[in-house]
mmCIF file of C-alpha atoms and ligand atoms in Angstrom:
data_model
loop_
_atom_site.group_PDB
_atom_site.id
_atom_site.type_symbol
_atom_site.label_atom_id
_atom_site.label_comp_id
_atom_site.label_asym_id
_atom_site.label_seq_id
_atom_site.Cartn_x
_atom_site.Cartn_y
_atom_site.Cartn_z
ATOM 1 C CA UNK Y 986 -3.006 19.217 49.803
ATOM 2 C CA UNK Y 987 -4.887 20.092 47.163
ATOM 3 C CA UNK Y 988 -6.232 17.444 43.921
ATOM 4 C CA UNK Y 989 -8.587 17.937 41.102
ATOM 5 C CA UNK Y 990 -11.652 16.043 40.323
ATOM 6 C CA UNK Y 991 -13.877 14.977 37.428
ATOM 7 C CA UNK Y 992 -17.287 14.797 38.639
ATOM 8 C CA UNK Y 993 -19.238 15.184 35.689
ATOM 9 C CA UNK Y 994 -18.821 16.406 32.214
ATOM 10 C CA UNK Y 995 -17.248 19.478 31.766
ATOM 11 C CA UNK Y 996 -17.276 19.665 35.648
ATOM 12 C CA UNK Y 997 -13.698 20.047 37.294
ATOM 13 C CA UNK Y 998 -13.819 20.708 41.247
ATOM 14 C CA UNK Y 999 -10.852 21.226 43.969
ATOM 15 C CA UNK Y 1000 -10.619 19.202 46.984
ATOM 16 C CA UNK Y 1001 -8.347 19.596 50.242
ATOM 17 C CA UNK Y 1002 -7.592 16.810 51.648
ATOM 18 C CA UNK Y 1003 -4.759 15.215 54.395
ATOM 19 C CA UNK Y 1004 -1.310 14.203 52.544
ATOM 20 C CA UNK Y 1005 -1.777 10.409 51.800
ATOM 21 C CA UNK Y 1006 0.546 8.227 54.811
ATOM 22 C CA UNK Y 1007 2.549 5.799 52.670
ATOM 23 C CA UNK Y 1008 3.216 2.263 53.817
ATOM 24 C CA UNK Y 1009 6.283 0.437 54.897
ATOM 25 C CA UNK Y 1010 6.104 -0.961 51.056
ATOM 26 C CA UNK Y 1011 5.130 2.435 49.762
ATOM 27 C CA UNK Y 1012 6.896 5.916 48.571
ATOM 28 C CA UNK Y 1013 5.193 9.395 48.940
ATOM 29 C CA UNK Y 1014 5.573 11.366 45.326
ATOM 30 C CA UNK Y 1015 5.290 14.892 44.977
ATOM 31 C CA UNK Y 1016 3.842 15.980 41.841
ATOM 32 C CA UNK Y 1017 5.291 18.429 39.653
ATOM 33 C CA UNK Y 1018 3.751 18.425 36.663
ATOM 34 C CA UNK Y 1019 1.517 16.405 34.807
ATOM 35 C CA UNK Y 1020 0.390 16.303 30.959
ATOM 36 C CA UNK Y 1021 -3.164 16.292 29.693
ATOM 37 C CA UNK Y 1022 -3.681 13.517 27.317
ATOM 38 C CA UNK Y 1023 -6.742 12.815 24.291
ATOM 39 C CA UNK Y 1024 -7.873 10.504 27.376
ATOM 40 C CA UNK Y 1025 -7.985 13.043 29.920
ATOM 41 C CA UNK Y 1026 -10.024 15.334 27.289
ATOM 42 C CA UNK Y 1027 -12.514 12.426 26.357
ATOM 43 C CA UNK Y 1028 -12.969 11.667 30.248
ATOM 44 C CA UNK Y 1029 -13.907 15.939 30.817
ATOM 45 C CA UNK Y 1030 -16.196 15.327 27.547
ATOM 46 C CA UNK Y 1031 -17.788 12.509 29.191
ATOM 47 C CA UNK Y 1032 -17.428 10.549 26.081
ATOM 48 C CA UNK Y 1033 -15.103 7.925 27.533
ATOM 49 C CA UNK Y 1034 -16.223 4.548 27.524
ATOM 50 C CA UNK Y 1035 -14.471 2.884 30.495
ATOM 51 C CA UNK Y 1036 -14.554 5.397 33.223
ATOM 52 C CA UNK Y 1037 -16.935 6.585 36.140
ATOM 53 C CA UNK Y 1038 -16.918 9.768 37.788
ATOM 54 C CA UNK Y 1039 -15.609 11.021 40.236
ATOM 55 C CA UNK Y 1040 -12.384 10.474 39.244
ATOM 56 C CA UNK Y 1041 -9.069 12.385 39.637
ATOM 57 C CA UNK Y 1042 -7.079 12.415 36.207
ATOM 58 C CA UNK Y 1043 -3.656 12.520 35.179
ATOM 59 C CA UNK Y 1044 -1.342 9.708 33.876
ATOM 60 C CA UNK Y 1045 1.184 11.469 32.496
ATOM 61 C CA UNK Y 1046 3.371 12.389 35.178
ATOM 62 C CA UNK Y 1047 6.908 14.094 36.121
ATOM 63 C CA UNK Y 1048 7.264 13.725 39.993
ATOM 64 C CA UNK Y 1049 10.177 13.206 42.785
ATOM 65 C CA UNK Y 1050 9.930 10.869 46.133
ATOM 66 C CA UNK Y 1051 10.123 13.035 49.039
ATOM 67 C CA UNK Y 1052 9.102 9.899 51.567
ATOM 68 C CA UNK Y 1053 10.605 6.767 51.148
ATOM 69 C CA UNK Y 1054 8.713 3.523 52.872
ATOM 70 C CA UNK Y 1055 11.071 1.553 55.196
ATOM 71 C CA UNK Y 1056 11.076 -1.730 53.170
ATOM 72 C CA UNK Y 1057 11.731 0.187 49.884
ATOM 73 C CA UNK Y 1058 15.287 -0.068 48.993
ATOM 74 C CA UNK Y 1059 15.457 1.066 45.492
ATOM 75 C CA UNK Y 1060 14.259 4.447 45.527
ATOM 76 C CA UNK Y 1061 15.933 7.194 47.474
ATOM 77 C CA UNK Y 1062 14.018 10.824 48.853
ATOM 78 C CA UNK Y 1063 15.271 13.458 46.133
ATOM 79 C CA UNK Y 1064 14.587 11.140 42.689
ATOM 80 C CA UNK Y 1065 12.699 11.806 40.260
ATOM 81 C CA UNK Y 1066 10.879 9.376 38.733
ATOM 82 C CA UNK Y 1067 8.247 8.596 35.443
ATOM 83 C CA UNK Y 1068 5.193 6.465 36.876
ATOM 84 C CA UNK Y 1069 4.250 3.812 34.985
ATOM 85 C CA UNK Y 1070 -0.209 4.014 35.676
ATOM 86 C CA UNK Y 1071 -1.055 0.436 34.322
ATOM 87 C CA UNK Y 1072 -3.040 -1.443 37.790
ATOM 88 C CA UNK Y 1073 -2.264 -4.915 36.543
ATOM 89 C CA UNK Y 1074 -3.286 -8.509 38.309
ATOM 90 C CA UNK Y 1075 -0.075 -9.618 37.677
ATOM 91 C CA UNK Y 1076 -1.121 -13.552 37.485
ATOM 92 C CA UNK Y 1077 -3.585 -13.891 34.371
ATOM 93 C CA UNK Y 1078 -2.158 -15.458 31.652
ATOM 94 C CA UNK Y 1079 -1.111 -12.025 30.084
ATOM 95 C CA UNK Y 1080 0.555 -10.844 32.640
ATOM 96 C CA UNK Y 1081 2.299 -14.510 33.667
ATOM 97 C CA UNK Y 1082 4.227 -13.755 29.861
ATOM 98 C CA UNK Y 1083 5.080 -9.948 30.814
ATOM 99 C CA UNK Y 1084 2.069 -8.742 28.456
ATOM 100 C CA UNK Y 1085 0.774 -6.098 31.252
ATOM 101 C CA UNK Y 1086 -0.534 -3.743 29.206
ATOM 102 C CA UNK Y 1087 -3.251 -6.671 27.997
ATOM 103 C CA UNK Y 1088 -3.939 -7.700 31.741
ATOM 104 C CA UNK Y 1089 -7.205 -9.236 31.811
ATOM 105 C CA UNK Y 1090 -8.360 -7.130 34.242
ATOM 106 C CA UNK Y 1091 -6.391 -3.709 33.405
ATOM 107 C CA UNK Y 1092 -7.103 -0.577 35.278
ATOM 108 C CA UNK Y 1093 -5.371 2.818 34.561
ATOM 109 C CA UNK Y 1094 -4.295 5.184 37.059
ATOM 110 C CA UNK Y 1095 -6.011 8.774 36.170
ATOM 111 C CA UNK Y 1096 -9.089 6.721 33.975
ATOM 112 C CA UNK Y 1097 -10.078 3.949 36.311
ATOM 113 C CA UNK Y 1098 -8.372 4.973 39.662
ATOM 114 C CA UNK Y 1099 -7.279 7.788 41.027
ATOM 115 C CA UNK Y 1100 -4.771 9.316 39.131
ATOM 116 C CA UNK Y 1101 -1.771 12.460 39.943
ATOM 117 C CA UNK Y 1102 -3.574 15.736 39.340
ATOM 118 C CA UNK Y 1103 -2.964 16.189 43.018
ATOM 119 C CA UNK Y 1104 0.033 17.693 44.999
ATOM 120 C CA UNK Y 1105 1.187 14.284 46.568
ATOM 121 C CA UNK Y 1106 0.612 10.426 45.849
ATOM 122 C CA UNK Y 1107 1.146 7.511 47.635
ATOM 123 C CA UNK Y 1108 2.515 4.660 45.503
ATOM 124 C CA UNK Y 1109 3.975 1.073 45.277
ATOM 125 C CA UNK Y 1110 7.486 1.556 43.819
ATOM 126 C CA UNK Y 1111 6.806 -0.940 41.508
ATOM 127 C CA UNK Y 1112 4.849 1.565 39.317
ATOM 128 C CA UNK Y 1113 8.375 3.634 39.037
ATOM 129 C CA UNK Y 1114 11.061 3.930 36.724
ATOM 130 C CA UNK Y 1115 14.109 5.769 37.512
ATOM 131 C CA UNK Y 1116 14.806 9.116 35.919
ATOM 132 C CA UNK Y 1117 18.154 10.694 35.306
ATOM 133 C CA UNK Y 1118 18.548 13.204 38.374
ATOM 134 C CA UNK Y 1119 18.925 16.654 36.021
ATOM 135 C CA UNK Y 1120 15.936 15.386 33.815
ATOM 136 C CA UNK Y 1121 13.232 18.590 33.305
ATOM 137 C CA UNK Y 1122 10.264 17.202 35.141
ATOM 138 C CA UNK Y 1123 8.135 18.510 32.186
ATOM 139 C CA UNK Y 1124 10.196 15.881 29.823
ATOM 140 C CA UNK Y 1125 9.363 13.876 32.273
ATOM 141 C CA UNK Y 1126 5.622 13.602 31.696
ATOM 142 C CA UNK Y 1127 6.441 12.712 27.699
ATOM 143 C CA UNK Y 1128 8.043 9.103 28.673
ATOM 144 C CA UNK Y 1129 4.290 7.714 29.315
ATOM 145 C CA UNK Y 1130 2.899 9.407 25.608
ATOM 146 C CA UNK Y 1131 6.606 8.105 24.313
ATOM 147 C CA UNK Y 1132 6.430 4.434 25.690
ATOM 148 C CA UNK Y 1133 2.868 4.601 23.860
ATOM 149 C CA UNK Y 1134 4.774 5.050 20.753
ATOM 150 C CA UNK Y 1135 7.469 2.606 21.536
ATOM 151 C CA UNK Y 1136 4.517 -0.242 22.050
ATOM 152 C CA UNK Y 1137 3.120 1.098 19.128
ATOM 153 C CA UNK Y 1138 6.014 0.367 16.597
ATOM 154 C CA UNK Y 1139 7.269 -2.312 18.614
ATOM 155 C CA UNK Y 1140 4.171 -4.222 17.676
ATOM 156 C CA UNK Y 1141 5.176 -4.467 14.071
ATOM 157 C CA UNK Y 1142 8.274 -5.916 11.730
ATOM 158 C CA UNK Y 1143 10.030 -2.473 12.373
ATOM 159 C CA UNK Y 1144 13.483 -2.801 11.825
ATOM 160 C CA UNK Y 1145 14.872 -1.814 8.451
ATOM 161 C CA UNK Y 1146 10.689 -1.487 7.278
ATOM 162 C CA UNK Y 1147 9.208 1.475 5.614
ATOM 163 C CA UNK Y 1148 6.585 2.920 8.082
ATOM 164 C CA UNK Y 1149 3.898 4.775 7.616
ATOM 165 C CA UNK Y 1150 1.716 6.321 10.288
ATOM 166 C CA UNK Y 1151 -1.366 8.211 10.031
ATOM 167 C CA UNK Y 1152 -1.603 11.365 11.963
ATOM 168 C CA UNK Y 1153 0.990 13.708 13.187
ATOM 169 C CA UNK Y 1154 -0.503 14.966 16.706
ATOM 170 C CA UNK Y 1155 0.965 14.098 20.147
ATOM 171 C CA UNK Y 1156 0.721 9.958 19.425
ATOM 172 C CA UNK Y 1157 1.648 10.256 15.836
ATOM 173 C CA UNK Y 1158 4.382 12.330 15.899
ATOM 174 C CA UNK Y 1159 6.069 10.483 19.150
ATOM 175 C CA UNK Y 1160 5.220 6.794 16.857
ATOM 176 C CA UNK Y 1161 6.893 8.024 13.951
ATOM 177 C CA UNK Y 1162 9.987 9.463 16.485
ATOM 178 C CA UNK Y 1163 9.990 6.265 18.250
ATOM 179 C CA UNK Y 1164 10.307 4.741 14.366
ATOM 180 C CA UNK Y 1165 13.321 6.355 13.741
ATOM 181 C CA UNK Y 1166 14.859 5.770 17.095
ATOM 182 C CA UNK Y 1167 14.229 1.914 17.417
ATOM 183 C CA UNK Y 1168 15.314 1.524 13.698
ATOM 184 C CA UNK Y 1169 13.048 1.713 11.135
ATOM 185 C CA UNK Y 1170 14.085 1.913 7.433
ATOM 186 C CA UNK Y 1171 11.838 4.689 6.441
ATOM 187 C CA UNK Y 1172 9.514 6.416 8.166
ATOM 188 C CA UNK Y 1173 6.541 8.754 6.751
ATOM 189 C CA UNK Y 1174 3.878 10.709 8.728
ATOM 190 C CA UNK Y 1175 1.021 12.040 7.306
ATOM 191 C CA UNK Y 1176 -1.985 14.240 8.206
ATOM 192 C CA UNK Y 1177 -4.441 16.362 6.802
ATOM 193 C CA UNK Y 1178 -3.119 19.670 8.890
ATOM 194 C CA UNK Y 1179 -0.026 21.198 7.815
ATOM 195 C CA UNK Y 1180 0.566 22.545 10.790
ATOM 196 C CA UNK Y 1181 1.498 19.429 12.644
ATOM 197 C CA UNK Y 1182 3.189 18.073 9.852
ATOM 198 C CA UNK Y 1183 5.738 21.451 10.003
ATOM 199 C CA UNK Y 1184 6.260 20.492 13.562
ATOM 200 C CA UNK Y 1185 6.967 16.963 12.215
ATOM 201 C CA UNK Y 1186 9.629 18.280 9.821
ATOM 202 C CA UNK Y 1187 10.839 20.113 12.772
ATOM 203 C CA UNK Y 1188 10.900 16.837 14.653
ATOM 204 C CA UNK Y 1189 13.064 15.613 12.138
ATOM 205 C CA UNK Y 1190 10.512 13.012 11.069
ATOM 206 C CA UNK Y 1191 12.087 11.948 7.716
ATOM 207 C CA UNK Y 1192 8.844 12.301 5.302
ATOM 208 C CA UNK Y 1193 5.737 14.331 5.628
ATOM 209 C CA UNK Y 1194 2.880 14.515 3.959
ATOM 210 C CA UNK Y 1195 -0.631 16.086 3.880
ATOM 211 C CA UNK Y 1196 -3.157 13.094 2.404
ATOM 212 C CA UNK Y 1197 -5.958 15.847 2.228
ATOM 213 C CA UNK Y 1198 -5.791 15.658 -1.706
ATOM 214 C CA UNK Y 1199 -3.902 13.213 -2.499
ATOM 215 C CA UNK Y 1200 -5.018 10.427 0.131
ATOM 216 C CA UNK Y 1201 -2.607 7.583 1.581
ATOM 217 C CA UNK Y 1202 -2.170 5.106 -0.775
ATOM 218 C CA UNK Y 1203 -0.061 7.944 -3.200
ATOM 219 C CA UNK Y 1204 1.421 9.364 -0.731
ATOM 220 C CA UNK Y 1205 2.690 5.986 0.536
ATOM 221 C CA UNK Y 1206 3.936 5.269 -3.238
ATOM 222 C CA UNK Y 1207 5.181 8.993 -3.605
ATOM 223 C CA UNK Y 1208 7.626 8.390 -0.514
ATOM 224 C CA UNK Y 1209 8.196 4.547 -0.250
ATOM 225 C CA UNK Y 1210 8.298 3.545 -4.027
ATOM 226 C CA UNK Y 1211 7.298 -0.161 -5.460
ATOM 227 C CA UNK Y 1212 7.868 -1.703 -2.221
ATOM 228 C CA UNK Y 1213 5.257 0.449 -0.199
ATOM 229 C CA UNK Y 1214 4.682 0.154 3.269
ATOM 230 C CA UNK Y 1215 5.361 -2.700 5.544
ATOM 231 C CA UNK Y 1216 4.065 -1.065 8.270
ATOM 232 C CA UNK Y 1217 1.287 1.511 8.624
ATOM 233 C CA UNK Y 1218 0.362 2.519 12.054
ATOM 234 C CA UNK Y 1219 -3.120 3.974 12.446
ATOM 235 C CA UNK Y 1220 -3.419 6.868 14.928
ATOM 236 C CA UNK Y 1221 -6.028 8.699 13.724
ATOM 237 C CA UNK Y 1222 -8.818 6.263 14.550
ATOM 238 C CA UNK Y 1223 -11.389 7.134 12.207
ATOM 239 C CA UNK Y 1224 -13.291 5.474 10.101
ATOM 240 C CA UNK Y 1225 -11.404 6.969 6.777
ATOM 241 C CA UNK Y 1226 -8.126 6.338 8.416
ATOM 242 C CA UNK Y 1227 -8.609 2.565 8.967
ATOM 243 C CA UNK Y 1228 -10.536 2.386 5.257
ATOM 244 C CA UNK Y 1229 -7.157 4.265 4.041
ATOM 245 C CA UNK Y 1230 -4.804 1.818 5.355
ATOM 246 C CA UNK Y 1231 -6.453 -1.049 4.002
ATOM 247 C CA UNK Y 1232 -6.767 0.455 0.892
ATOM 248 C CA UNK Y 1233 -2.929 1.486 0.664
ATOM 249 C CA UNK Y 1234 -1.771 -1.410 2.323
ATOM 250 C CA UNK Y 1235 0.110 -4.129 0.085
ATOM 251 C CA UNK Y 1236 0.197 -8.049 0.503
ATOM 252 C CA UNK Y 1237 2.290 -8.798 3.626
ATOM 253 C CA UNK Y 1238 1.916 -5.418 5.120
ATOM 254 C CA UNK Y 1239 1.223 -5.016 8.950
ATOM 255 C CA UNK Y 1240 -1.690 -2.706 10.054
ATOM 256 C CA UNK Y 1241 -1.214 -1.662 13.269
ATOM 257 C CA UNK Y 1242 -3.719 0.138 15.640
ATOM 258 C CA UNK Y 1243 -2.591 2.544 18.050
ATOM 259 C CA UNK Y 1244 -5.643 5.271 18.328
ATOM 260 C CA UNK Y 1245 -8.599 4.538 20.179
ATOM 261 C CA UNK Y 1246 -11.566 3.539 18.023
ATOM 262 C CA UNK Y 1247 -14.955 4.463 19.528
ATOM 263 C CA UNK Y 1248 -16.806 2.190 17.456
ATOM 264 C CA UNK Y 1249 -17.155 -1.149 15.334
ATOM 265 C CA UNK Y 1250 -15.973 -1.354 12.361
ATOM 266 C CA UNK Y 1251 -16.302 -3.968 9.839
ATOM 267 C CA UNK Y 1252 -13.487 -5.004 7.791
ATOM 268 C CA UNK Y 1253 -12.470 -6.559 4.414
ATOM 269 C CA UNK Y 1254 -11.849 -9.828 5.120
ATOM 270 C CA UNK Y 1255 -11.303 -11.071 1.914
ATOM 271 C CA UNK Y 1256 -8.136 -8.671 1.455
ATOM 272 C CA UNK Y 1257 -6.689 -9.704 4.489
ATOM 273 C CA UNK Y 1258 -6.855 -13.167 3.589
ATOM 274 C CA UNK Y 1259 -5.676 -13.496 -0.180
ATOM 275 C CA UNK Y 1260 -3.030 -10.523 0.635
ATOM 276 C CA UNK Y 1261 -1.502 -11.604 4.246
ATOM 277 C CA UNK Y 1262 -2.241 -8.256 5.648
ATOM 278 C CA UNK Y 1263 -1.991 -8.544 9.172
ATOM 279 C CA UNK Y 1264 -4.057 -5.926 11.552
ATOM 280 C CA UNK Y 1265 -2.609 -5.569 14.833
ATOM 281 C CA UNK Y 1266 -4.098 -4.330 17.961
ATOM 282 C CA UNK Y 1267 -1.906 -2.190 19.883
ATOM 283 C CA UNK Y 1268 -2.434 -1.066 23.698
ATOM 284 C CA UNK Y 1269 -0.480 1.620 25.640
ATOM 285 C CA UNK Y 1270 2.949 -0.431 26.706
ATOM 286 C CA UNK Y 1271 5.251 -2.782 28.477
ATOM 287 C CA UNK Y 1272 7.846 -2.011 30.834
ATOM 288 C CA UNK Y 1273 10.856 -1.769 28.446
ATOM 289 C CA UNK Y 1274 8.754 0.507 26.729
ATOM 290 C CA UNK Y 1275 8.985 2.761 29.225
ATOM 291 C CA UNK Y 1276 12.502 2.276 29.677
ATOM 292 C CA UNK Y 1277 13.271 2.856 25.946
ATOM 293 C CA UNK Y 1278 11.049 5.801 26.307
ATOM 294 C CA UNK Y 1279 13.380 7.468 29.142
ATOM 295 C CA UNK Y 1280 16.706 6.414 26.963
ATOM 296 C CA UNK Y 1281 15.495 8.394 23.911
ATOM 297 C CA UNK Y 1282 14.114 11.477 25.988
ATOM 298 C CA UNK Y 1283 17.296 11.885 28.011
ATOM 299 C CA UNK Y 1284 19.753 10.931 25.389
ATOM 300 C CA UNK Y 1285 17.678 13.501 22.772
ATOM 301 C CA UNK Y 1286 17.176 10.641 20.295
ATOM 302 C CA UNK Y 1287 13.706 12.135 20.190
ATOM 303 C CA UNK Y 1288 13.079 15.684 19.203
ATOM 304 C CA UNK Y 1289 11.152 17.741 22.027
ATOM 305 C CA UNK Y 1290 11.911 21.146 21.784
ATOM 306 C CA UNK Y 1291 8.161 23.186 21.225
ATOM 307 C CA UNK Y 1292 6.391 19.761 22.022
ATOM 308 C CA UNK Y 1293 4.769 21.263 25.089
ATOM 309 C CA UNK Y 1294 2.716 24.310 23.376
ATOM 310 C CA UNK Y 1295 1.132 25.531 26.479
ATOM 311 C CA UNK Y 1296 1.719 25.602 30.065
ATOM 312 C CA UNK Y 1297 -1.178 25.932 32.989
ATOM 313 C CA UNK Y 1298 -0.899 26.607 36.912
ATOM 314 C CA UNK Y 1299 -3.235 23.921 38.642
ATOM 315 C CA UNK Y 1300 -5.441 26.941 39.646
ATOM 316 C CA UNK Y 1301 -5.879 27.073 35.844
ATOM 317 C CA UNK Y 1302 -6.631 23.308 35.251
ATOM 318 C CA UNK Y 1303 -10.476 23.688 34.034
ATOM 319 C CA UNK Y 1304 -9.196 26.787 31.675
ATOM 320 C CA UNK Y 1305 -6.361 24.232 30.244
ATOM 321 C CA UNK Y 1306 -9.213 21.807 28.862
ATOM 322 C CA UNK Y 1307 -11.313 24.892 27.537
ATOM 323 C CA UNK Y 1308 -8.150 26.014 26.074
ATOM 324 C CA UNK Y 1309 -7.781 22.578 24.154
ATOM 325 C CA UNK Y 1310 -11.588 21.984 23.156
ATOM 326 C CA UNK Y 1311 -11.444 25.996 21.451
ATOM 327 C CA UNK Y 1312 -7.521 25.147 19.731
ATOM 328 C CA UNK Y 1313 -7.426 21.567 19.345
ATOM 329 C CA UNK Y 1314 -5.054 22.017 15.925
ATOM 330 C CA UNK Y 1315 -2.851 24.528 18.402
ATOM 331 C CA UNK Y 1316 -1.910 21.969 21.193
ATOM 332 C CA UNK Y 1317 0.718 19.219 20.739
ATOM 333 C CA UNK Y 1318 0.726 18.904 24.495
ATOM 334 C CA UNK Y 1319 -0.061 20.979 27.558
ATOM 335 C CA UNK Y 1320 1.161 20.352 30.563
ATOM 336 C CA UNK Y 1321 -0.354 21.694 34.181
ATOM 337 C CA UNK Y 1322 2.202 22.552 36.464
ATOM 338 C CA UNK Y 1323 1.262 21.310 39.792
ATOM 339 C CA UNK Y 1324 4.439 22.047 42.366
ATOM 340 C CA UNK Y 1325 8.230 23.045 42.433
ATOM 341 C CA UNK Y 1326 11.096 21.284 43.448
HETATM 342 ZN ZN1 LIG G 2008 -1.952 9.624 27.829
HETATM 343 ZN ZN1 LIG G 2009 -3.303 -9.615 34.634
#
């Protein structure tokens, strides 16, 4: 079978190797497509902090068992299934309280292991959720970005609050979806492209707006009125976009990180003291997440239709990431298509 590699920056190679033997306690998965992910184009820029090479990528994947293990008795040859890519310890004190996603000693399938940008895997059902059996396997690889957004709002006071979230790209968008479809009073999505905030209006993201001018505290009091924002979700992950939030947040409010910073940061103490404003760290998801996540896609409670702007064969998987780096405001999400079923 074939699987790609990262073996240096910019450097994508092919490998053959054997079809990975499962275990009695294993599954074999055959890959059909997988998504690329800001992650995946951080790892080929060699700009990601917590990753060696080599490395095989891909966490975001749509696959179906076509070997079932002979002590696995929940999964059946012919499913398809969303794989969950949190490695977990599954004893530190995190874990012992079902926070996984904050396992002291986290690894990530496709960052830190091995990942699916290969034609089989071998796998431990317990990284699998069930999909419905007509599900597109291309839907499929949105429940991991989704379940990101799920943990994101999740993290906050969301029901019945006024939301805001900064940036409308793959994470943004799918936050301010997941918003809408968990409950959320009011939900507003801003950016400084108007491009991606079309494609939120298409998403049927209630509020959009472009901050470029008029920046986020005014747009938060343009859409949400005196009360403001209870909740603004940063997923932009720039310097500005954490100064914004501060500045537009009100006492009481709930600032919630979802992007991945790079760097330190200091912060203004003194307003999060006198005003209650809570900042939240927020990383990837929990199980129900991705549960919630597979709910919403299959049920159409999120909007999906032109979220996947481009499509690549594997043979193509180098060209998808030059692709990206040359029309990063082009791409919501492109997904490599790796085998058929
Ligand atoms: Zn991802
Ligand atoms: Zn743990």
């Amino acid at each position: 079978m074939k699987k790609a590699i990262f073996t240096a920056p910019f450097k994508i190679g092919f490998q053959e190797t054997e079809i990975p033997s499962i275990s009695d306690d294993e599954v074999l998965l055959k890959v059909i497509s997988i998504g690329i992910c800001g992650s995946d184009i951080q790892m080929y820029h060699g700009r990601h902090k917590y990753m060696t090479y080599p490395v095989v990528p891909g966490h975001e994947v749509g696959s179906v068992i076509v070997k079932v293990g002979a002590n696995v008795t929940d999964f059946q040859v012919g499913e398809r299934v969303s794989v969950e890519p949190q490695i977990t310890c599954g004893h530190c004190y995190p874990c012992s309280i079902g926070r996984f996603n904050v396992c002291e000693s986290l690894k990530v399938k496709g960052v830190h292991a091995d990942g699916f940008a290969a034609e089989y895997a071998a796998i431990e059902p317990r990284f699998l959720h069930h999909c419905p059996g007509n599900m597109d396997f291309d839907l499929i690889t949105l429940v991991e970005p989704l379940a990101v957004g799920v943990g994101s709002v999740k993290r906050s006071h969301y029901e019945g609050a006024n939301i805001a979230i900064i940036g409308a790209g793959t994470i943004g968008n799918l936050v301010a979806q997941s918003a809408q479809a968990l409950g959320a009073g009011s939900v507003l999505v801003t950016d400084f492209v108007d491009g991606r905030l079309d494609f939120a209006k298409a998403c049927g993201i209630q509020h959009c707006a472009n901050t470029r001018d008029i920046g986020l505290k005014q747009a938060i009091e343009n859409t949400f009125g005196e009360r403001k924002a209870d909740v603004i979700i940063d997923c932009a992950a720039t310097r500005g976009s954490f100064m914004s939030a501060m500045e537009a947040s009100r006492p009481s409010s709930e600032i919630v990180i979802t992007g991945n910073y790079k760097e330190p940061m200091e912060l203004e103490v003194p307003r999060i003291q006198r005003r209650e404003v809570s900042v939240i760290g927020h990383m990837m998801y929990v199980r129900e997440d991705f549960a919630d996540a597979i709910r919403f896609l299959s049920e159409g409670k999120v909007k999906t239709a032109g979220f996947i702007s481009q499509r690549f064969p594997f043979d193509d998987f180098d060209k998808a990431f030059a692709f990206i780096d040359e029309h990063p405001n082009d791409v919501m999400k492109a997904v490599v298509n790796i085998g058929t079923y």
